[in-house]
PDB file of C-alpha atoms in Angstrom:
ATOM      1  CA  MET A   1       0.000   0.000   0.000  1.00 93.00           C
ATOM      2  CA  ASP A   2       2.981   2.334   0.488  1.00 93.00           C
ATOM      3  CA  ARG A   3       3.778   2.205  -3.228  1.00 93.00           C
ATOM      4  CA  PHE A   4       1.029   4.653  -4.203  1.00 96.00           C
ATOM      5  CA  ALA A   5       2.517   7.463  -2.119  1.00 96.00           C
ATOM      6  CA  ALA A   6       6.013   6.486  -3.240  1.00 94.00           C
ATOM      7  CA  ALA A   7       4.947   6.728  -6.885  1.00 94.00           C
ATOM      8  CA  LYS A   8       3.444  10.171  -6.301  1.00 95.00           C
ATOM      9  CA  GLU A   9       6.550  11.364  -4.460  1.00 94.00           C
ATOM     10  CA  ALA A  10       8.708  10.180  -7.368  1.00 92.00           C
ATOM     11  CA  GLY A  11       6.692  12.358  -9.739  1.00 92.00           C
ATOM     12  CA  PHE A  12       4.367   9.829 -11.368  1.00 94.00           C
ATOM     13  CA  GLU A  13       0.820  10.707 -12.337  1.00 96.00           C
ATOM     14  CA  GLY A  14      -0.398   7.148 -12.916  1.00 97.00           C
ATOM     15  CA  VAL A  15       0.313   3.613 -11.800  1.00 98.00           C
ATOM     16  CA  GLU A  16      -0.160   0.039 -12.905  1.00 97.00           C
ATOM     17  CA  VAL A  17      -0.966  -2.640 -10.355  1.00 95.00           C
ATOM     18  CA  LEU A  18      -0.734  -5.790 -12.391  1.00 93.00           C
ATOM     19  CA  PHE A  19      -2.248  -8.054  -9.740  1.00 92.00           C
ATOM     20  CA  PRO A  20      -4.226  -5.963  -7.227  1.00 93.00           C
ATOM     21  CA  TYR A  21      -6.036  -8.940  -5.769  1.00 93.00           C
ATOM     22  CA  ASP A  22      -4.340  -9.333  -2.385  1.00 90.00           C
ATOM     23  CA  CYS A  23      -5.204  -5.972  -0.793  1.00 91.00           C
ATOM     24  CA  PRO A  24      -8.587  -4.526   0.195  1.00 95.00           C
ATOM     25  CA  THR A  25      -9.977  -2.885  -2.918  1.00 95.00           C
ATOM     26  CA  GLN A  26     -11.390   0.195  -1.225  1.00 96.00           C
ATOM     27  CA  ASP A  27      -8.088   0.803   0.587  1.00 97.00           C
ATOM     28  CA  MET A  28      -6.317   0.865  -2.772  1.00 97.00           C
ATOM     29  CA  ARG A  29      -8.956   3.178  -4.215  1.00 97.00           C
ATOM     30  CA  ASP A  30      -8.534   5.510  -1.249  1.00 98.00           C
ATOM     31  CA  GLN A  31      -4.775   5.662  -1.853  1.00 97.00           C
ATOM     32  CA  LEU A  32      -5.326   6.452  -5.532  1.00 98.00           C
ATOM     33  CA  VAL A  33      -7.631   9.325  -4.596  1.00 98.00           C
ATOM     34  CA  VAL A  34      -5.426  10.686  -1.795  1.00 97.00           C
ATOM     35  CA  CYS A  35      -2.347  10.575  -4.046  1.00 98.00           C
ATOM     36  CA  ASN A  36      -4.263  11.878  -7.076  1.00 98.00           C
ATOM     37  CA  LEU A  37      -3.065   9.005  -9.259  1.00 98.00           C
ATOM     38  CA  THR A  38      -4.669   7.552 -12.361  1.00 98.00           C
ATOM     39  CA  PHE A  39      -5.044   3.772 -12.189  1.00 98.00           C
ATOM     40  CA  VAL A  40      -3.837   2.829 -15.638  1.00 98.00           C
ATOM     41  CA  LEU A  41      -3.777  -0.968 -15.898  1.00 98.00           C
ATOM     42  CA  MET A  42      -4.414  -4.279 -14.186  1.00 97.00           C
ATOM     43  CA  ASN A  43      -4.147  -7.871 -15.370  1.00 96.00           C
ATOM     44  CA  CYS A  44      -6.750 -10.597 -15.748  1.00 96.00           C
ATOM     45  CA  PRO A  45      -6.812 -13.266 -14.400  1.00 89.00           C
ATOM     46  CA  PRO A  46      -5.831 -13.072 -10.741  1.00 80.00           C
ATOM     47  CA  PRO A  47      -2.399 -14.634 -10.202  1.00 76.00           C
ATOM     48  CA  ASN A  48      -2.003 -18.330  -9.609  1.00 68.00           C
ATOM     49  CA  ALA A  49       0.125 -18.440  -6.476  1.00 57.00           C
ATOM     50  CA  THR A  50       0.848 -22.135  -6.973  1.00 58.00           C
ATOM     51  CA  GLY A  51       2.831 -21.503 -10.164  1.00 63.00           C
ATOM     52  CA  GLY A  52       0.085 -22.599 -12.529  1.00 68.00           C
ATOM     53  CA  ARG A  53      -1.064 -21.099 -15.820  1.00 76.00           C
ATOM     54  CA  GLN A  54      -0.577 -17.403 -16.519  1.00 82.00           C
ATOM     55  CA  GLY A  55      -3.967 -16.846 -18.040  1.00 93.00           C
ATOM     56  CA  PHE A  56      -6.727 -18.983 -19.533  1.00 94.00           C
ATOM     57  CA  ALA A  57      -8.257 -16.961 -22.362  1.00 97.00           C
ATOM     58  CA  ALA A  58      -6.705 -19.047 -25.163  1.00 97.00           C
ATOM     59  CA  VAL A  59      -6.623 -22.426 -23.435  1.00 97.00           C
ATOM     60  CA  PRO A  60      -9.061 -24.965 -24.945  1.00 97.00           C
ATOM     61  CA  GLY A  61     -11.398 -26.399 -22.349  1.00 97.00           C
ATOM     62  CA  LEU A  62     -10.902 -23.574 -19.858  1.00 96.00           C
ATOM     63  CA  SER A  63     -13.313 -20.945 -21.140  1.00 97.00           C
ATOM     64  CA  ASP A  64     -15.497 -21.331 -18.054  1.00 96.00           C
ATOM     65  CA  ARG A  65     -12.465 -20.715 -15.854  1.00 94.00           C
ATOM     66  CA  PHE A  66     -11.521 -17.628 -17.870  1.00 96.00           C
ATOM     67  CA  ARG A  67     -15.017 -16.180 -17.703  1.00 96.00           C
ATOM     68  CA  HIS A  68     -15.262 -16.825 -13.970  1.00 95.00           C
ATOM     69  CA  ASP A  69     -11.950 -15.032 -13.429  1.00 94.00           C
ATOM     70  CA  PHE A  70     -12.961 -12.170 -15.715  1.00 97.00           C
ATOM     71  CA  GLU A  71     -16.076 -11.589 -13.620  1.00 96.00           C
ATOM     72  CA  ARG A  72     -13.890 -11.402 -10.514  1.00 94.00           C
ATOM     73  CA  THR A  73     -11.611  -8.915 -12.254  1.00 96.00           C
ATOM     74  CA  LEU A  74     -14.606  -6.776 -13.160  1.00 97.00           C
ATOM     75  CA  ARG A  75     -15.661  -6.648  -9.510  1.00 96.00           C
ATOM     76  CA  PHE A  76     -12.235  -5.215  -8.628  1.00 96.00           C
ATOM     77  CA  ALA A  77     -12.397  -2.870 -11.613  1.00 97.00           C
ATOM     78  CA  GLN A  78     -15.722  -1.424 -10.459  1.00 97.00           C
ATOM     79  CA  VAL A  79     -13.901   0.039  -7.457  1.00 97.00           C
ATOM     80  CA  LEU A  80     -10.388   0.618  -8.835  1.00 97.00           C
ATOM     81  CA  LYS A  81     -11.557   2.029 -12.187  1.00 97.00           C
ATOM     82  CA  PRO A  82      -8.560   1.019 -14.335  1.00 98.00           C
ATOM     83  CA  LEU A  83      -8.207   2.603 -17.753  1.00 98.00           C
ATOM     84  CA  HIS A  84      -7.242  -0.797 -19.195  1.00 98.00           C
ATOM     85  CA  ILE A  85      -7.553  -4.472 -18.285  1.00 98.00           C
ATOM     86  CA  HIS A  86      -4.920  -6.708 -19.868  1.00 98.00           C
ATOM     87  CA  ILE A  87      -6.349 -10.146 -20.690  1.00 98.00           C
ATOM     88  CA  MET A  88      -3.697 -12.859 -20.490  1.00 97.00           C
ATOM     89  CA  ALA A  89      -3.914 -15.652 -23.062  1.00 97.00           C
ATOM     90  CA  GLY A  90      -2.136 -18.401 -21.158  1.00 95.00           C
ATOM     91  CA  PRO A  91      -0.109 -21.338 -22.488  1.00 95.00           C
ATOM     92  CA  ALA A  92      -1.529 -22.924 -25.636  1.00 96.00           C
ATOM     93  CA  GLU A  93      -0.826 -23.347 -29.342  1.00 97.00           C
ATOM     94  CA  GLY A  94      -2.506 -23.993 -32.644  1.00 97.00           C
ATOM     95  CA  PRO A  95      -5.697 -23.013 -34.491  1.00 98.00           C
ATOM     96  CA  GLU A  96      -8.022 -24.302 -31.765  1.00 98.00           C
ATOM     97  CA  ALA A  97      -6.342 -22.053 -29.184  1.00 98.00           C
ATOM     98  CA  GLU A  98      -6.675 -19.055 -31.490  1.00 98.00           C
ATOM     99  CA  ALA A  99     -10.368 -19.772 -32.013  1.00 98.00           C
ATOM    100  CA  VAL A 100     -10.913 -20.087 -28.255  1.00 98.00           C
ATOM    101  CA  PHE A 101      -9.018 -16.824 -27.676  1.00 98.00           C
ATOM    102  CA  ILE A 102     -11.144 -14.978 -30.237  1.00 98.00           C
ATOM    103  CA  ASP A 103     -14.367 -16.365 -28.792  1.00 98.00           C
ATOM    104  CA  ASN A 104     -13.419 -15.442 -25.214  1.00 98.00           C
ATOM    105  CA  LEU A 105     -12.304 -11.955 -26.216  1.00 98.00           C
ATOM    106  CA  ARG A 106     -15.569 -11.361 -28.069  1.00 98.00           C
ATOM    107  CA  TRP A 107     -17.439 -12.437 -24.948  1.00 98.00           C
ATOM    108  CA  ALA A 108     -15.310 -10.225 -22.667  1.00 98.00           C
ATOM    109  CA  ALA A 109     -15.607  -7.177 -24.930  1.00 98.00           C
ATOM    110  CA  ALA A 110     -19.389  -7.577 -24.977  1.00 98.00           C
ATOM    111  CA  ARG A 111     -19.554  -8.262 -21.241  1.00 98.00           C
ATOM    112  CA  ALA A 112     -17.747  -4.980 -20.417  1.00 98.00           C
ATOM    113  CA  PRO A 113     -18.373  -2.695 -23.412  1.00 98.00           C
ATOM    114  CA  GLN A 114     -17.312   0.471 -21.565  1.00 98.00           C
ATOM    115  CA  GLN A 115     -14.033  -1.024 -20.319  1.00 98.00           C
ATOM    116  CA  SER A 116     -10.860  -0.793 -22.403  1.00 98.00           C
ATOM    117  CA  LEU A 117      -9.286  -4.245 -22.800  1.00 98.00           C
ATOM    118  CA  THR A 118      -5.825  -5.098 -24.130  1.00 98.00           C
ATOM    119  CA  ILE A 119      -3.885  -8.120 -25.320  1.00 98.00           C
ATOM    120  CA  GLU A 120      -0.094  -8.246 -25.237  1.00 98.00           C
ATOM    121  CA  PRO A 121       2.369 -10.418 -27.150  1.00 98.00           C
ATOM    122  CA  ILE A 122       4.766 -11.876 -24.563  1.00 98.00           C
ATOM    123  CA  ASN A 123       8.030 -13.534 -25.548  1.00 97.00           C
ATOM    124  CA  ARG A 124       8.496 -17.235 -24.903  1.00 96.00           C
ATOM    125  CA  PHE A 125      11.961 -16.803 -23.424  1.00 96.00           C
ATOM    126  CA  ASP A 126      10.393 -15.225 -20.351  1.00 94.00           C
ATOM    127  CA  MET A 127       7.091 -17.098 -20.499  1.00 94.00           C
ATOM    128  CA  PRO A 128       7.547 -20.483 -22.216  1.00 94.00           C
ATOM    129  CA  GLY A 129       4.515 -21.768 -24.084  1.00 95.00           C
ATOM    130  CA  TYR A 130       2.561 -18.515 -23.944  1.00 96.00           C
ATOM    131  CA  PHE A 131       0.035 -18.483 -26.778  1.00 97.00           C
ATOM    132  CA  LEU A 132       0.183 -14.839 -27.851  1.00 98.00           C
ATOM    133  CA  ALA A 133       3.884 -14.653 -28.697  1.00 98.00           C
ATOM    134  CA  ASP A 134       3.973 -12.628 -31.932  1.00 97.00           C
ATOM    135  CA  TYR A 135       2.444  -9.478 -33.384  1.00 98.00           C
ATOM    136  CA  ASP A 136       0.970 -11.017 -36.521  1.00 97.00           C
ATOM    137  CA  THR A 137      -1.158 -13.320 -34.375  1.00 98.00           C
ATOM    138  CA  ALA A 138      -2.220 -10.362 -32.227  1.00 98.00           C
ATOM    139  CA  ALA A 139      -3.231  -8.410 -35.338  1.00 98.00           C
ATOM    140  CA  ARG A 140      -5.200 -11.364 -36.689  1.00 98.00           C
ATOM    141  CA  VAL A 141      -7.021 -11.810 -33.365  1.00 98.00           C
ATOM    142  CA  LEU A 142      -7.816  -8.104 -33.020  1.00 98.00           C
ATOM    143  CA  ASP A 143      -9.201  -8.014 -36.548  1.00 98.00           C
ATOM    144  CA  ALA A 144     -11.313 -11.100 -35.923  1.00 98.00           C
ATOM    145  CA  VAL A 145     -12.772  -9.780 -32.660  1.00 98.00           C
ATOM    146  CA  ALA A 146     -13.262  -6.292 -34.136  1.00 98.00           C
ATOM    147  CA  ALA A 147     -14.376  -4.779 -30.832  1.00 98.00           C
ATOM    148  CA  PRO A 148     -13.826  -1.043 -30.281  1.00 98.00           C
ATOM    149  CA  ASN A 149     -12.877  -1.609 -26.641  1.00 98.00           C
ATOM    150  CA  LEU A 150     -10.104  -4.143 -27.428  1.00 98.00           C
ATOM    151  CA  ALA A 151      -6.636  -3.024 -28.513  1.00 98.00           C
ATOM    152  CA  LEU A 152      -2.944  -3.876 -28.478  1.00 98.00           C
ATOM    153  CA  GLN A 153      -0.661  -3.519 -25.468  1.00 98.00           C
ATOM    154  CA  PHE A 154       2.824  -2.883 -26.894  1.00 98.00           C
ATOM    155  CA  ASP A 155       5.738  -3.789 -24.636  1.00 98.00           C
ATOM    156  CA  ALA A 156       9.004  -2.693 -26.260  1.00 98.00           C
ATOM    157  CA  TYR A 157      11.028  -5.188 -24.229  1.00 98.00           C
ATOM    158  CA  HIS A 158       8.883  -8.067 -25.462  1.00 98.00           C
ATOM    159  CA  ALA A 159       8.974  -6.659 -28.989  1.00 98.00           C
ATOM    160  CA  HIS A 160      12.760  -6.766 -28.918  1.00 98.00           C
ATOM    161  CA  ARG A 161      12.797 -10.322 -27.582  1.00 97.00           C
ATOM    162  CA  ILE A 162      10.251 -11.468 -30.169  1.00 98.00           C
ATOM    163  CA  THR A 163      11.461  -9.656 -33.293  1.00 98.00           C
ATOM    164  CA  GLY A 164      14.775  -7.957 -32.495  1.00 97.00           C
ATOM    165  CA  ASP A 165      13.303  -4.836 -34.126  1.00 98.00           C
ATOM    166  CA  VAL A 166      11.287  -2.585 -31.839  1.00 98.00           C
ATOM    167  CA  MET A 167      10.921   0.216 -34.363  1.00 98.00           C
ATOM    168  CA  GLY A 168       9.871  -2.145 -37.133  1.00 98.00           C
ATOM    169  CA  SER A 169       7.327  -3.804 -34.848  1.00 98.00           C
ATOM    170  CA  TRP A 170       5.931  -0.412 -33.913  1.00 98.00           C
ATOM    171  CA  THR A 171       5.785   0.658 -37.562  1.00 98.00           C
ATOM    172  CA  ALA A 172       3.762  -2.426 -38.427  1.00 98.00           C
ATOM    173  CA  HIS A 173       1.509  -2.561 -35.379  1.00 98.00           C
ATOM    174  CA  GLY A 174       1.739   0.661 -33.374  1.00 98.00           C
ATOM    175  CA  HIS A 175      -1.501   1.968 -34.840  1.00 97.00           C
ATOM    176  CA  ARG A 176      -3.272  -0.768 -32.897  1.00 98.00           C
ATOM    177  CA  ALA A 177      -1.650   0.153 -29.556  1.00 98.00           C
ATOM    178  CA  ARG A 178      -3.584   1.678 -26.677  1.00 98.00           C
ATOM    179  CA  HIS A 179      -0.925   1.179 -23.993  1.00 98.00           C
ATOM    180  CA  VAL A 180       2.896   1.026 -24.084  1.00 98.00           C
ATOM    181  CA  GLN A 181       5.341  -0.532 -21.637  1.00 98.00           C
ATOM    182  CA  VAL A 182       9.132  -0.228 -21.586  1.00 98.00           C
ATOM    183  CA  ALA A 183      12.150  -1.936 -20.036  1.00 98.00           C
ATOM    184  CA  GLY A 184      15.810  -2.172 -20.918  1.00 97.00           C
ATOM    185  CA  PHE A 185      17.489  -5.061 -22.662  1.00 97.00           C
ATOM    186  CA  PRO A 186      19.403  -7.010 -21.538  1.00 94.00           C
ATOM    187  CA  GLY A 187      18.390  -7.433 -17.937  1.00 93.00           C
ATOM    188  CA  ARG A 188      14.881  -5.926 -18.025  1.00 96.00           C
ATOM    189  CA  HIS A 189      16.097  -3.016 -15.923  1.00 97.00           C
ATOM    190  CA  GLU A 190      15.674   0.725 -16.513  1.00 96.00           C
ATOM    191  CA  PRO A 191      15.045   1.639 -20.182  1.00 96.00           C
ATOM    192  CA  ARG A 192      18.398   3.287 -20.845  1.00 92.00           C
ATOM    193  CA  GLY A 193      21.426   2.174 -22.818  1.00 88.00           C
ATOM    194  CA  GLY A 194      21.438  -1.441 -23.903  1.00 94.00           C
ATOM    195  CA  ASP A 195      20.097  -2.773 -27.184  1.00 97.00           C
ATOM    196  CA  ILE A 196      16.910  -0.671 -27.443  1.00 97.00           C
ATOM    197  CA  ASP A 197      17.237   2.946 -28.552  1.00 97.00           C
ATOM    198  CA  TYR A 198      14.635   4.423 -26.237  1.00 96.00           C
ATOM    199  CA  PRO A 199      15.230   8.105 -27.075  1.00 95.00           C
ATOM    200  CA  ALA A 200      14.462   7.232 -30.694  1.00 97.00           C
ATOM    201  CA  PHE A 201      11.456   5.136 -29.679  1.00 98.00           C
ATOM    202  CA  PHE A 202       9.995   7.889 -27.499  1.00 97.00           C
ATOM    203  CA  SER A 203      10.510  10.416 -30.298  1.00 97.00           C
ATOM    204  CA  ARG A 204       8.705   8.052 -32.631  1.00 98.00           C
ATOM    205  CA  LEU A 205       5.749   7.799 -30.242  1.00 98.00           C
ATOM    206  CA  ASP A 206       5.536  11.586 -30.240  1.00 97.00           C
ATOM    207  CA  SER A 207       5.848  11.945 -33.996  1.00 98.00           C
ATOM    208  CA  ASP A 208       3.194   9.280 -34.567  1.00 97.00           C
ATOM    209  CA  GLY A 209       0.810  11.121 -32.264  1.00 97.00           C
ATOM    210  CA  TYR A 210       0.581   8.392 -29.615  1.00 98.00           C
ATOM    211  CA  THR A 211      -1.442   9.849 -26.732  1.00 96.00           C
ATOM    212  CA  GLY A 212      -1.653   6.889 -24.340  1.00 97.00           C
ATOM    213  CA  TRP A 213       0.395   6.114 -21.272  1.00 98.00           C
ATOM    214  CA  VAL A 214       3.966   4.807 -21.295  1.00 97.00           C
ATOM    215  CA  SER A 215       4.682   2.560 -18.333  1.00 97.00           C
ATOM    216  CA  GLY A 216       8.055   1.580 -16.921  1.00 96.00           C
ATOM    217  CA  GLU A 217       7.596  -2.139 -16.292  1.00 96.00           C
ATOM    218  CA  TYR A 218      11.013  -3.320 -15.204  1.00 96.00           C
ATOM    219  CA  ALA A 219      13.101  -4.572 -12.285  1.00 95.00           C
ATOM    220  CA  PRO A 220      15.228  -1.680 -10.947  1.00 95.00           C
ATOM    221  CA  GLU A 221      18.957  -2.331 -10.892  1.00 94.00           C
ATOM    222  CA  THR A 222      19.115  -0.913  -7.344  1.00 94.00           C
ATOM    223  CA  GLU A 223      16.395   1.168  -5.665  1.00 90.00           C
ATOM    224  CA  THR A 224      13.400   2.416  -7.634  1.00 89.00           C
ATOM    225  CA  GLY A 225      14.021   6.092  -6.885  1.00 88.00           C
ATOM    226  CA  GLU A 226      17.686   5.887  -7.785  1.00 89.00           C
ATOM    227  CA  GLY A 227      16.879   4.524 -11.212  1.00 92.00           C
ATOM    228  CA  LEU A 228      14.419   7.201 -12.363  1.00 93.00           C
ATOM    229  CA  ALA A 229      16.980   9.538 -13.938  1.00 89.00           C
ATOM    230  CA  TRP A 230      16.121   8.066 -17.368  1.00 89.00           C
ATOM    231  CA  ILE A 231      12.758   9.867 -17.235  1.00 86.00           C
ATOM    232  CA  ARG A 232      14.290  13.265 -16.671  1.00 79.00           C
TER     233      ARG A 232
END
């Protein structure tokens, strides 16, 4: 709960809480209000503390589980009021998984038509077996669902791991993006130096007219506050 005030003190105007399921919802909402922070994003489903699947939306035979978890996420969202809910696909492969993913996303988009939903390609080095592991698949799924409240979540770190070409991936798919996340490579630390030219990427976001949030989703090399010089 101390992280909300710490984020405000560090100069942030918004926060992600990827898995806000372990704290009292109203207490978190109170902290958001007191700190005057926008709640930008949360993940669906709730985390599996036993090390099980990271998501169910594309897993054949688990649509009931996904929809049950999505309803729970919506109950949290009613209080926390996130701008976006990221729907995790889970581990799966093949045409049947894609069809299940499309069907579940259509259901979710219709179930919460006023809520912005996102899907995010995640590299299989960090998350082995994850279904949504490339941008062409994401584009195909988004086109098939064709829901105005569903869009792409573009993580530049994952884009580099998947394609080795962040700028090329953005050129091809950035028009679909509603939320952007960044981290350095290698190491997934602060987005500075390394293999990804973040000054060029940020300039590109500006020149393309991207108006959404950019989130630092990384593991600080030392302390969070000490690593924020890249923003300034």
